[in-house]
Amino acid sequence: MYSRAIFYYIVFMFFAACTSTESGSDAGYDGFDTEAILSRAKKHLSSAPVTVTTFKATRSKGGKHDYYSEGRYWWPDPEHPDGPYIRKDGQSNPELFTAHRSAIKDFEDIVCDLTIATIIEGDKRYSEHILSHLNAWFVDSATYMNPSLLYAQAIKGIVDGRGIGMIDVIGLINVSNSIRVLEEKKFIDSEDLRGVKNWFGQFAEWATTHSHGMDEKNNNNNHSTWWGAQIASYGLVANDPDVMQVAIEQFKSQLQIQMDSIGRFPHELERTKPSHYTNYTLYAWTSYAELLSATSFDAWSYKTDKGGIAKAVEFGYQFFKDPEKWNYQTELEPTFNPAHSEFLFLAGIGLNRPEYMDVWKNDNPHKGSTESHLLIWKLLEE
């Protein structure tokens, strides 16, 4: 097995070779299309920041600076069209308000693409444009988003907002990863990030004290894992050791609660789309573990009496190698769904398992903007 240091060296050498202008190749590092990333980044240079204040959410009880979304699996009741919505698990309602969620996604992609372009080309035009987007979202009084989620995942006729709305903004993990890379590599001055860091600190405080945040923390499924990953990510940007300790304790407690002795996550297997949610929770856990690798706590090696993350990853990995082994079929998901294979990339790094990376490379769902997201994880390990 490769040592961690040797593995990172190999990863770096592949990346350097594939991004060299002498290579003439359209493919970037080890399956990444860096030319496509650079092409998107150049287009982003002409994109003005678009935040939550751009879109009016008419059903929101909040103000223009408040993020708003509606529960994805909630629909009008055919028997009571004007009454409260009813739930249809796994079936997304296309008529819901999604503008703020889409804006977060676009923001994430823009920042990540521009970050990779900054590193590859060493051009501060990219990092300066990133800063304009960061300031628009987190600092500028006219356009910033409140560091809270009081009105996320609302349900018509039932609730104005819910704690599970935190999962809407997990893309901010990739934004915060980009901030850390750009600061560490001196492309953005720490003083210029003061307001941005303050926003993340305020958001982490809200998430660890408000009832919505506590609801999400104690969901005991992938929501609680993503809660912890977000807390770790935002605590790293805000440089808050108390927040990081909360994230470490959440990792320990939730692994004990959620994973069984075989490496499965039973709550996710009970869903209408069990392979989708199994891969999704593994993406959360591997993101979480890799974030905590920036602390003295070794999340990748940590074990409960049932085992550790390595066991869970191995459970998921087997079905990517042989989908026929999957025996948790449902009506909405009759075969194994390879979505969210990103956990294989992160586990390949965190567990020094190149074979995970090999399977991930041959899987197509990671193409597109996700490439820049994952390259940033690698940059954090250099």
Short mmCIF file of C-alpha atoms in Angstrom, two decimals:
data_model
loop_
_atom_site.label_atom_id
_atom_site.label_comp_id
_atom_site.label_asym_id
_atom_site.label_seq_id
_atom_site.Cartn_x
_atom_site.Cartn_y
_atom_site.Cartn_z
CA MET A 1 0.00 0.00 0.00
CA TYR A 2 1.24 3.49 -0.82
CA SER A 3 2.19 5.73 2.05
CA ARG A 4 0.13 8.91 2.27
CA ALA A 5 3.10 11.08 1.27
CA ILE A 6 3.94 8.96 -1.78
CA PHE A 7 0.30 8.88 -2.84
CA TYR A 8 0.04 12.69 -2.75
CA TYR A 9 3.30 12.96 -4.69
CA ILE A 10 1.92 10.71 -7.43
CA VAL A 11 -1.31 12.72 -7.52
CA PHE A 12 0.64 15.96 -7.79
CA MET A 13 2.88 14.67 -10.58
CA PHE A 14 -0.12 13.53 -12.63
CA PHE A 15 -1.76 16.91 -12.14
CA ALA A 16 1.39 18.82 -13.09
CA ALA A 17 1.98 16.70 -16.20
CA CYS A 18 -1.58 16.92 -17.43
CA THR A 19 -1.94 20.65 -16.97
CA SER A 20 1.35 21.39 -18.74
CA THR A 21 0.94 23.48 -21.87
CA GLU A 22 3.49 21.18 -23.55
CA SER A 23 1.27 18.15 -23.26
CA GLY A 24 -1.23 19.36 -25.85
CA SER A 25 -3.83 17.09 -24.30
CA ASP A 26 -7.50 18.02 -23.83
CA ALA A 27 -7.65 15.84 -20.76
CA GLY A 28 -6.50 17.28 -17.46
CA TYR A 29 -5.05 15.57 -14.45
CA ASP A 30 -5.92 11.89 -14.33
CA GLY A 31 -9.23 12.17 -16.12
CA PHE A 32 -9.98 15.82 -15.40
CA ASP A 33 -10.61 18.15 -18.30
CA THR A 34 -8.68 21.19 -17.13
CA GLU A 35 -9.14 22.90 -20.48
CA ALA A 36 -12.89 22.82 -19.89
CA ILE A 37 -12.38 24.27 -16.41
CA LEU A 38 -10.25 27.09 -17.83
CA SER A 39 -12.80 27.73 -20.55
CA ARG A 40 -15.58 28.06 -17.98
CA ALA A 41 -13.39 30.26 -15.78
CA LYS A 42 -12.73 32.70 -18.61
CA LYS A 43 -16.48 33.01 -19.15
CA HIS A 44 -17.00 33.56 -15.41
CA LEU A 45 -14.75 36.64 -15.59
CA SER A 46 -17.62 38.47 -17.26
CA SER A 47 -20.28 37.22 -14.84
CA ALA A 48 -21.59 39.68 -12.25
CA PRO A 49 -22.40 38.29 -8.80
CA VAL A 50 -25.96 37.00 -8.42
CA THR A 51 -27.09 36.51 -4.81
CA VAL A 52 -30.36 35.77 -3.02
CA THR A 53 -31.34 39.44 -3.24
CA THR A 54 -31.70 39.08 -7.01
CA PHE A 55 -34.77 36.86 -6.68
CA LYS A 56 -37.97 37.67 -4.82
CA ALA A 57 -39.44 34.72 -2.97
CA THR A 58 -43.10 35.69 -2.70
CA ARG A 59 -44.02 32.88 -0.29
CA SER A 60 -41.14 33.55 2.09
CA LYS A 61 -41.83 35.00 5.53
CA GLY A 62 -38.34 36.48 5.55
CA GLY A 63 -36.73 39.53 3.96
CA LYS A 64 -34.73 39.98 0.78
CA HIS A 65 -31.47 38.92 2.45
CA ASP A 66 -32.91 35.62 3.67
CA TYR A 67 -32.31 32.39 1.81
CA TYR A 68 -35.57 30.63 0.98
CA SER A 69 -36.46 27.20 -0.38
CA GLU A 70 -39.29 24.72 -0.22
CA GLY A 71 -39.36 21.03 0.69
CA ARG A 72 -38.50 19.08 -2.44
CA TYR A 73 -40.79 16.11 -1.85
CA TRP A 74 -43.91 18.06 -0.88
CA TRP A 75 -46.90 18.37 -3.23
CA PRO A 76 -50.42 19.85 -3.30
CA ASP A 77 -53.02 17.53 -1.81
CA PRO A 78 -55.38 16.49 -4.67
CA GLU A 79 -58.24 16.17 -2.18
CA HIS A 80 -57.56 19.57 -0.63
CA PRO A 81 -55.91 21.77 -3.33
CA ASP A 82 -55.80 24.86 -1.09
CA GLY A 83 -54.72 22.96 2.01
CA PRO A 84 -51.33 21.95 3.40
CA TYR A 85 -48.97 20.07 1.12
CA ILE A 86 -48.45 16.30 1.45
CA ARG A 87 -45.17 14.34 1.22
CA LYS A 88 -44.14 12.00 -1.61
CA ASP A 89 -40.69 10.69 -0.71
CA GLY A 90 -38.25 10.63 -3.61
CA GLN A 91 -40.56 12.56 -5.95
CA SER A 92 -39.42 16.15 -6.55
CA ASN A 93 -42.12 18.79 -7.09
CA PRO A 94 -41.05 20.88 -10.14
CA GLU A 95 -43.30 23.80 -9.19
CA LEU A 96 -41.40 24.79 -6.04
CA PHE A 97 -39.28 27.94 -5.59
CA THR A 98 -35.69 26.97 -6.44
CA ALA A 99 -34.04 30.27 -7.46
CA HIS A 100 -32.02 30.70 -4.27
CA ARG A 101 -30.82 27.09 -4.32
CA SER A 102 -29.76 27.48 -7.95
CA ALA A 103 -27.96 30.73 -7.13
CA ILE A 104 -25.95 28.95 -4.41
CA LYS A 105 -25.04 26.20 -6.89
CA ASP A 106 -23.94 28.70 -9.53
CA PHE A 107 -21.91 30.61 -6.93
CA GLU A 108 -20.19 27.39 -5.86
CA ASP A 109 -19.31 26.45 -9.44
CA ILE A 110 -18.04 29.93 -10.32
CA VAL A 111 -15.78 30.14 -7.26
CA CYS A 112 -14.38 26.63 -7.76
CA ASP A 113 -13.70 27.03 -11.48
CA LEU A 114 -12.03 30.39 -10.90
CA THR A 115 -9.96 28.95 -8.06
CA ILE A 116 -8.56 26.17 -10.23
CA ALA A 117 -7.86 28.68 -13.01
CA THR A 118 -6.03 30.87 -10.50
CA ILE A 119 -3.80 27.97 -9.46
CA ILE A 120 -3.15 26.71 -12.98
CA GLU A 121 -2.44 30.08 -14.59
CA GLY A 122 -1.28 32.08 -11.58
CA ASP A 123 -3.43 34.94 -12.81
CA LYS A 124 -4.86 37.24 -10.12
CA ARG A 125 -7.65 38.36 -12.42
CA TYR A 126 -9.40 35.16 -11.41
CA SER A 127 -8.84 35.55 -7.68
CA GLU A 128 -9.90 39.21 -7.78
CA HIS A 129 -13.14 38.20 -9.46
CA ILE A 130 -13.65 35.49 -6.84
CA LEU A 131 -13.32 38.16 -4.16
CA SER A 132 -16.01 40.25 -5.83
CA HIS A 133 -18.39 37.30 -5.66
CA LEU A 134 -17.45 36.52 -2.05
CA ASN A 135 -18.04 40.10 -1.00
CA ALA A 136 -21.39 40.22 -2.79
CA TRP A 137 -22.63 37.11 -0.99
CA PHE A 138 -21.14 37.71 2.44
CA VAL A 139 -20.19 41.36 2.96
CA ASP A 140 -21.86 43.98 0.75
CA SER A 141 -24.85 45.50 2.55
CA ALA A 142 -27.03 45.59 -0.57
CA THR A 143 -26.56 42.00 -1.70
CA TYR A 144 -25.35 39.81 1.18
CA MET A 145 -27.16 36.71 2.42
CA ASN A 146 -28.02 36.54 6.10
CA PRO A 147 -25.78 34.03 7.95
CA SER A 148 -28.79 31.93 8.92
CA LEU A 149 -31.38 29.65 7.33
CA LEU A 150 -34.65 30.50 9.02
CA TYR A 151 -36.77 30.05 5.91
CA ALA A 152 -35.19 27.10 4.13
CA GLN A 153 -37.20 23.99 3.24
CA ALA A 154 -40.54 25.63 4.01
CA ILE A 155 -43.72 23.61 3.44
CA LYS A 156 -46.86 25.38 2.31
CA GLY A 157 -49.49 25.32 5.03
CA ILE A 158 -47.22 23.57 7.54
CA VAL A 159 -43.99 25.43 8.41
CA ASP A 160 -42.13 28.62 7.42
CA GLY A 161 -38.73 26.91 7.52
CA ARG A 162 -36.98 23.82 8.85
CA GLY A 163 -33.61 22.72 10.13
CA ILE A 164 -33.10 20.33 7.24
CA GLY A 165 -32.75 23.43 5.06
CA MET A 166 -29.05 23.42 5.99
CA ILE A 167 -28.48 20.69 3.44
CA ASP A 168 -29.45 23.16 0.71
CA VAL A 169 -26.18 25.04 1.15
CA ILE A 170 -23.62 22.24 1.40
CA GLY A 171 -22.09 23.79 -1.72
CA LEU A 172 -20.64 26.39 0.62
CA ILE A 173 -18.22 23.69 1.75
CA ASN A 174 -16.58 23.89 -1.68
CA VAL A 175 -16.64 27.68 -1.48
CA SER A 176 -14.93 27.60 1.91
CA ASN A 177 -12.39 25.05 0.60
CA SER A 178 -11.60 27.47 -2.22
CA ILE A 179 -11.13 30.31 0.26
CA ARG A 180 -8.64 28.23 2.24
CA VAL A 181 -6.65 27.31 -0.89
CA LEU A 182 -6.51 30.89 -2.14
CA GLU A 183 -5.44 32.24 1.23
CA GLU A 184 -2.83 29.53 1.81
CA LYS A 185 -1.33 30.09 -1.64
CA LYS A 186 -1.34 33.90 -1.17
CA PHE A 187 -3.72 34.71 -4.02
CA ILE A 188 -6.10 36.57 -1.70
CA ASP A 189 -4.82 38.57 1.26
CA SER A 190 -6.16 37.54 4.67
CA GLU A 191 -7.19 41.12 5.41
CA ASP A 192 -9.40 41.15 2.31
CA LEU A 193 -11.15 38.05 3.66
CA ARG A 194 -11.96 39.48 7.09
CA GLY A 195 -15.63 40.13 6.35
CA VAL A 196 -16.02 36.79 4.57
CA LYS A 197 -14.51 34.90 7.51
CA ASN A 198 -16.73 36.80 9.89
CA TRP A 199 -19.79 35.64 7.91
CA PHE A 200 -18.76 32.00 8.18
CA GLY A 201 -18.13 32.43 11.90
CA GLN A 202 -21.61 33.89 12.36
CA PHE A 203 -23.18 31.11 10.31
CA ALA A 204 -21.40 28.46 12.39
CA GLU A 205 -22.60 30.14 15.59
CA TRP A 206 -26.18 30.18 14.30
CA ALA A 207 -26.01 26.54 13.23
CA THR A 208 -24.67 25.41 16.61
CA THR A 209 -27.14 27.39 18.74
CA HIS A 210 -30.44 27.91 16.89
CA SER A 211 -33.18 25.27 17.14
CA HIS A 212 -33.08 24.75 13.35
CA GLY A 213 -29.40 23.94 13.56
CA MET A 214 -29.93 21.63 16.52
CA ASP A 215 -32.70 19.81 14.65
CA GLU A 216 -30.33 19.18 11.78
CA LYS A 217 -27.52 18.13 14.09
CA ASN A 218 -29.70 15.48 15.69
CA ASN A 219 -31.43 14.08 12.59
CA ASN A 220 -29.25 10.96 12.86
CA ASN A 221 -28.99 10.46 9.11
CA ASN A 222 -27.09 12.06 6.21
CA HIS A 223 -28.42 15.47 7.27
CA SER A 224 -26.53 15.23 10.57
CA THR A 225 -23.39 14.19 8.72
CA TRP A 226 -23.62 17.13 6.33
CA TRP A 227 -24.31 19.37 9.35
CA GLY A 228 -21.03 18.24 10.88
CA ALA A 229 -19.13 18.61 7.61
CA GLN A 230 -20.44 22.14 7.23
CA ILE A 231 -19.52 23.04 10.80
CA ALA A 232 -15.99 21.70 10.23
CA SER A 233 -15.65 23.56 6.94
CA TYR A 234 -16.89 26.88 8.28
CA GLY A 235 -14.90 26.52 11.49
CA LEU A 236 -11.72 26.10 9.43
CA VAL A 237 -12.41 29.30 7.49
CA ALA A 238 -13.31 31.21 10.66
CA ASN A 239 -10.31 29.68 12.48
CA ASP A 240 -12.52 28.81 15.45
CA PRO A 241 -11.16 25.91 17.58
CA ASP A 242 -14.37 25.66 19.61
CA VAL A 243 -16.40 25.08 16.46
CA MET A 244 -13.90 22.48 15.30
CA GLN A 245 -14.26 20.60 18.57
CA VAL A 246 -18.02 20.52 18.08
CA ALA A 247 -17.43 19.08 14.60
CA ILE A 248 -15.11 16.37 15.97
CA GLU A 249 -17.60 15.29 18.63
CA GLN A 250 -20.40 15.21 16.05
CA PHE A 251 -18.30 12.91 13.85
CA LYS A 252 -17.77 10.47 16.70
CA SER A 253 -21.36 10.39 17.91
CA GLN A 254 -23.03 10.21 14.50
CA LEU A 255 -20.78 7.43 13.23
CA GLN A 256 -21.80 5.38 16.25
CA ILE A 257 -25.49 6.14 15.67
CA GLN A 258 -25.72 5.79 11.89
CA MET A 259 -23.42 2.97 10.76
CA ASP A 260 -24.02 -0.71 11.48
CA SER A 261 -21.37 -3.41 11.97
CA ILE A 262 -21.37 -4.27 8.25
CA GLY A 263 -20.61 -0.69 7.18
CA ARG A 264 -24.16 0.05 6.05
CA PHE A 265 -26.28 3.08 6.88
CA PRO A 266 -29.68 1.46 7.53
CA HIS A 267 -31.65 4.71 7.53
CA GLU A 268 -30.48 5.46 3.99
CA LEU A 269 -31.22 1.92 2.82
CA GLU A 270 -34.82 2.36 3.96
CA ARG A 271 -35.36 5.25 1.56
CA THR A 272 -37.14 5.02 -1.78
CA LYS A 273 -33.76 5.56 -3.50
CA PRO A 274 -31.39 3.54 -1.29
CA SER A 275 -28.29 3.47 -3.50
CA HIS A 276 -28.56 7.19 -4.22
CA TYR A 277 -28.72 7.95 -0.51
CA THR A 278 -26.05 5.43 0.45
CA ASN A 279 -23.61 7.05 -1.98
CA TYR A 280 -24.77 10.49 -0.87
CA THR A 281 -24.13 9.79 2.81
CA LEU A 282 -20.73 8.32 1.93
CA TYR A 283 -19.96 11.55 0.09
CA ALA A 284 -20.88 13.39 3.28
CA TRP A 285 -18.77 11.15 5.52
CA THR A 286 -15.69 11.24 3.29
CA SER A 287 -15.97 15.03 2.93
CA TYR A 288 -16.30 15.26 6.71
CA ALA A 289 -13.29 13.04 7.35
CA GLU A 290 -11.12 14.92 4.89
CA LEU A 291 -12.07 18.27 6.46
CA LEU A 292 -11.15 17.00 9.90
CA SER A 293 -7.77 15.87 8.57
CA ALA A 294 -6.81 19.55 8.93
CA THR A 295 -7.01 19.02 12.72
CA SER A 296 -5.17 16.70 15.09
CA PHE A 297 -8.13 14.29 15.00
CA ASP A 298 -7.64 11.43 12.53
CA ALA A 299 -11.19 10.85 11.35
CA TRP A 300 -10.10 8.38 8.67
CA SER A 301 -8.68 6.02 11.31
CA TYR A 302 -11.27 6.64 14.04
CA LYS A 303 -13.43 3.61 14.90
CA THR A 304 -16.51 2.97 16.98
CA ASP A 305 -17.25 -0.53 18.27
CA LYS A 306 -18.76 -1.18 14.81
CA GLY A 307 -15.78 0.01 12.80
CA GLY A 308 -14.77 3.15 10.93
CA ILE A 309 -15.21 5.01 7.68
CA ALA A 310 -13.02 2.52 5.82
CA LYS A 311 -15.61 -0.20 6.40
CA ALA A 312 -18.44 2.03 5.16
CA VAL A 313 -16.51 3.02 2.02
CA GLU A 314 -15.72 -0.62 1.27
CA PHE A 315 -19.43 -1.47 1.52
CA GLY A 316 -20.28 1.18 -1.07
CA TYR A 317 -17.27 0.49 -3.28
CA GLN A 318 -18.24 -3.13 -3.96
CA PHE A 319 -21.36 -2.07 -5.87
CA PHE A 320 -19.45 0.25 -8.19
CA LYS A 321 -17.25 -2.71 -9.10
CA ASP A 322 -20.19 -5.07 -9.46
CA PRO A 323 -23.64 -3.41 -9.56
CA GLU A 324 -25.26 -6.86 -9.72
CA LYS A 325 -24.40 -7.33 -6.04
CA TRP A 326 -26.91 -4.59 -5.12
CA ASN A 327 -29.97 -6.21 -3.54
CA TYR A 328 -31.85 -3.23 -2.14
CA GLN A 329 -34.03 -2.52 -5.16
CA THR A 330 -37.12 -0.33 -4.89
CA GLU A 331 -39.84 0.80 -7.25
CA LEU A 332 -38.21 4.21 -7.73
CA GLU A 333 -34.71 2.73 -7.99
CA PRO A 334 -34.87 -0.76 -9.54
CA THR A 335 -31.10 -0.94 -10.17
CA PHE A 336 -27.95 0.38 -8.53
CA ASN A 337 -27.53 4.14 -9.08
CA PRO A 338 -23.87 5.24 -9.46
CA ALA A 339 -24.63 8.87 -8.61
CA HIS A 340 -22.41 10.59 -6.04
CA SER A 341 -19.29 8.59 -6.82
CA GLU A 342 -17.29 11.53 -5.43
CA PHE A 343 -16.81 9.61 -2.19
CA LEU A 344 -14.48 7.25 -4.05
CA PHE A 345 -12.22 10.15 -5.01
CA LEU A 346 -12.09 11.44 -1.44
CA ALA A 347 -11.60 7.98 0.04
CA GLY A 348 -8.87 7.29 -2.49
CA ILE A 349 -6.98 10.25 -1.04
CA GLY A 350 -7.90 9.87 2.62
CA LEU A 351 -7.39 6.09 2.83
CA ASN A 352 -4.50 5.85 0.36
CA ARG A 353 -6.49 3.50 -1.88
CA PRO A 354 -5.65 4.17 -5.57
CA GLU A 355 -8.11 1.45 -6.63
CA TYR A 356 -10.97 3.64 -5.39
CA MET A 357 -9.70 6.42 -7.60
CA ASP A 358 -9.51 4.03 -10.55
CA VAL A 359 -13.19 3.10 -10.22
CA TRP A 360 -14.13 6.75 -9.79
CA LYS A 361 -12.18 7.72 -12.93
CA ASN A 362 -14.23 5.30 -15.02
CA ASP A 363 -17.52 6.66 -13.70
CA ASN A 364 -19.04 9.50 -15.74
CA PRO A 365 -21.32 11.36 -13.26
CA HIS A 366 -18.33 13.31 -11.88
CA LYS A 367 -17.80 15.25 -15.10
CA GLY A 368 -18.51 18.97 -15.40
CA SER A 369 -18.21 21.50 -12.60
CA THR A 370 -17.70 18.73 -10.02
CA GLU A 371 -14.20 18.33 -11.44
CA SER A 372 -13.08 21.68 -10.06
CA HIS A 373 -14.73 20.91 -6.71
CA LEU A 374 -12.70 17.74 -6.32
CA LEU A 375 -9.43 19.21 -7.55
CA ILE A 376 -9.68 21.76 -4.75
CA TRP A 377 -9.80 18.92 -2.21
CA LYS A 378 -6.55 17.65 -3.70
CA LEU A 379 -4.96 21.10 -3.54
CA LEU A 380 -5.72 21.27 0.18
CA GLU A 381 -3.53 18.21 0.69
CA GLU A 382 -0.45 19.58 -1.10
#
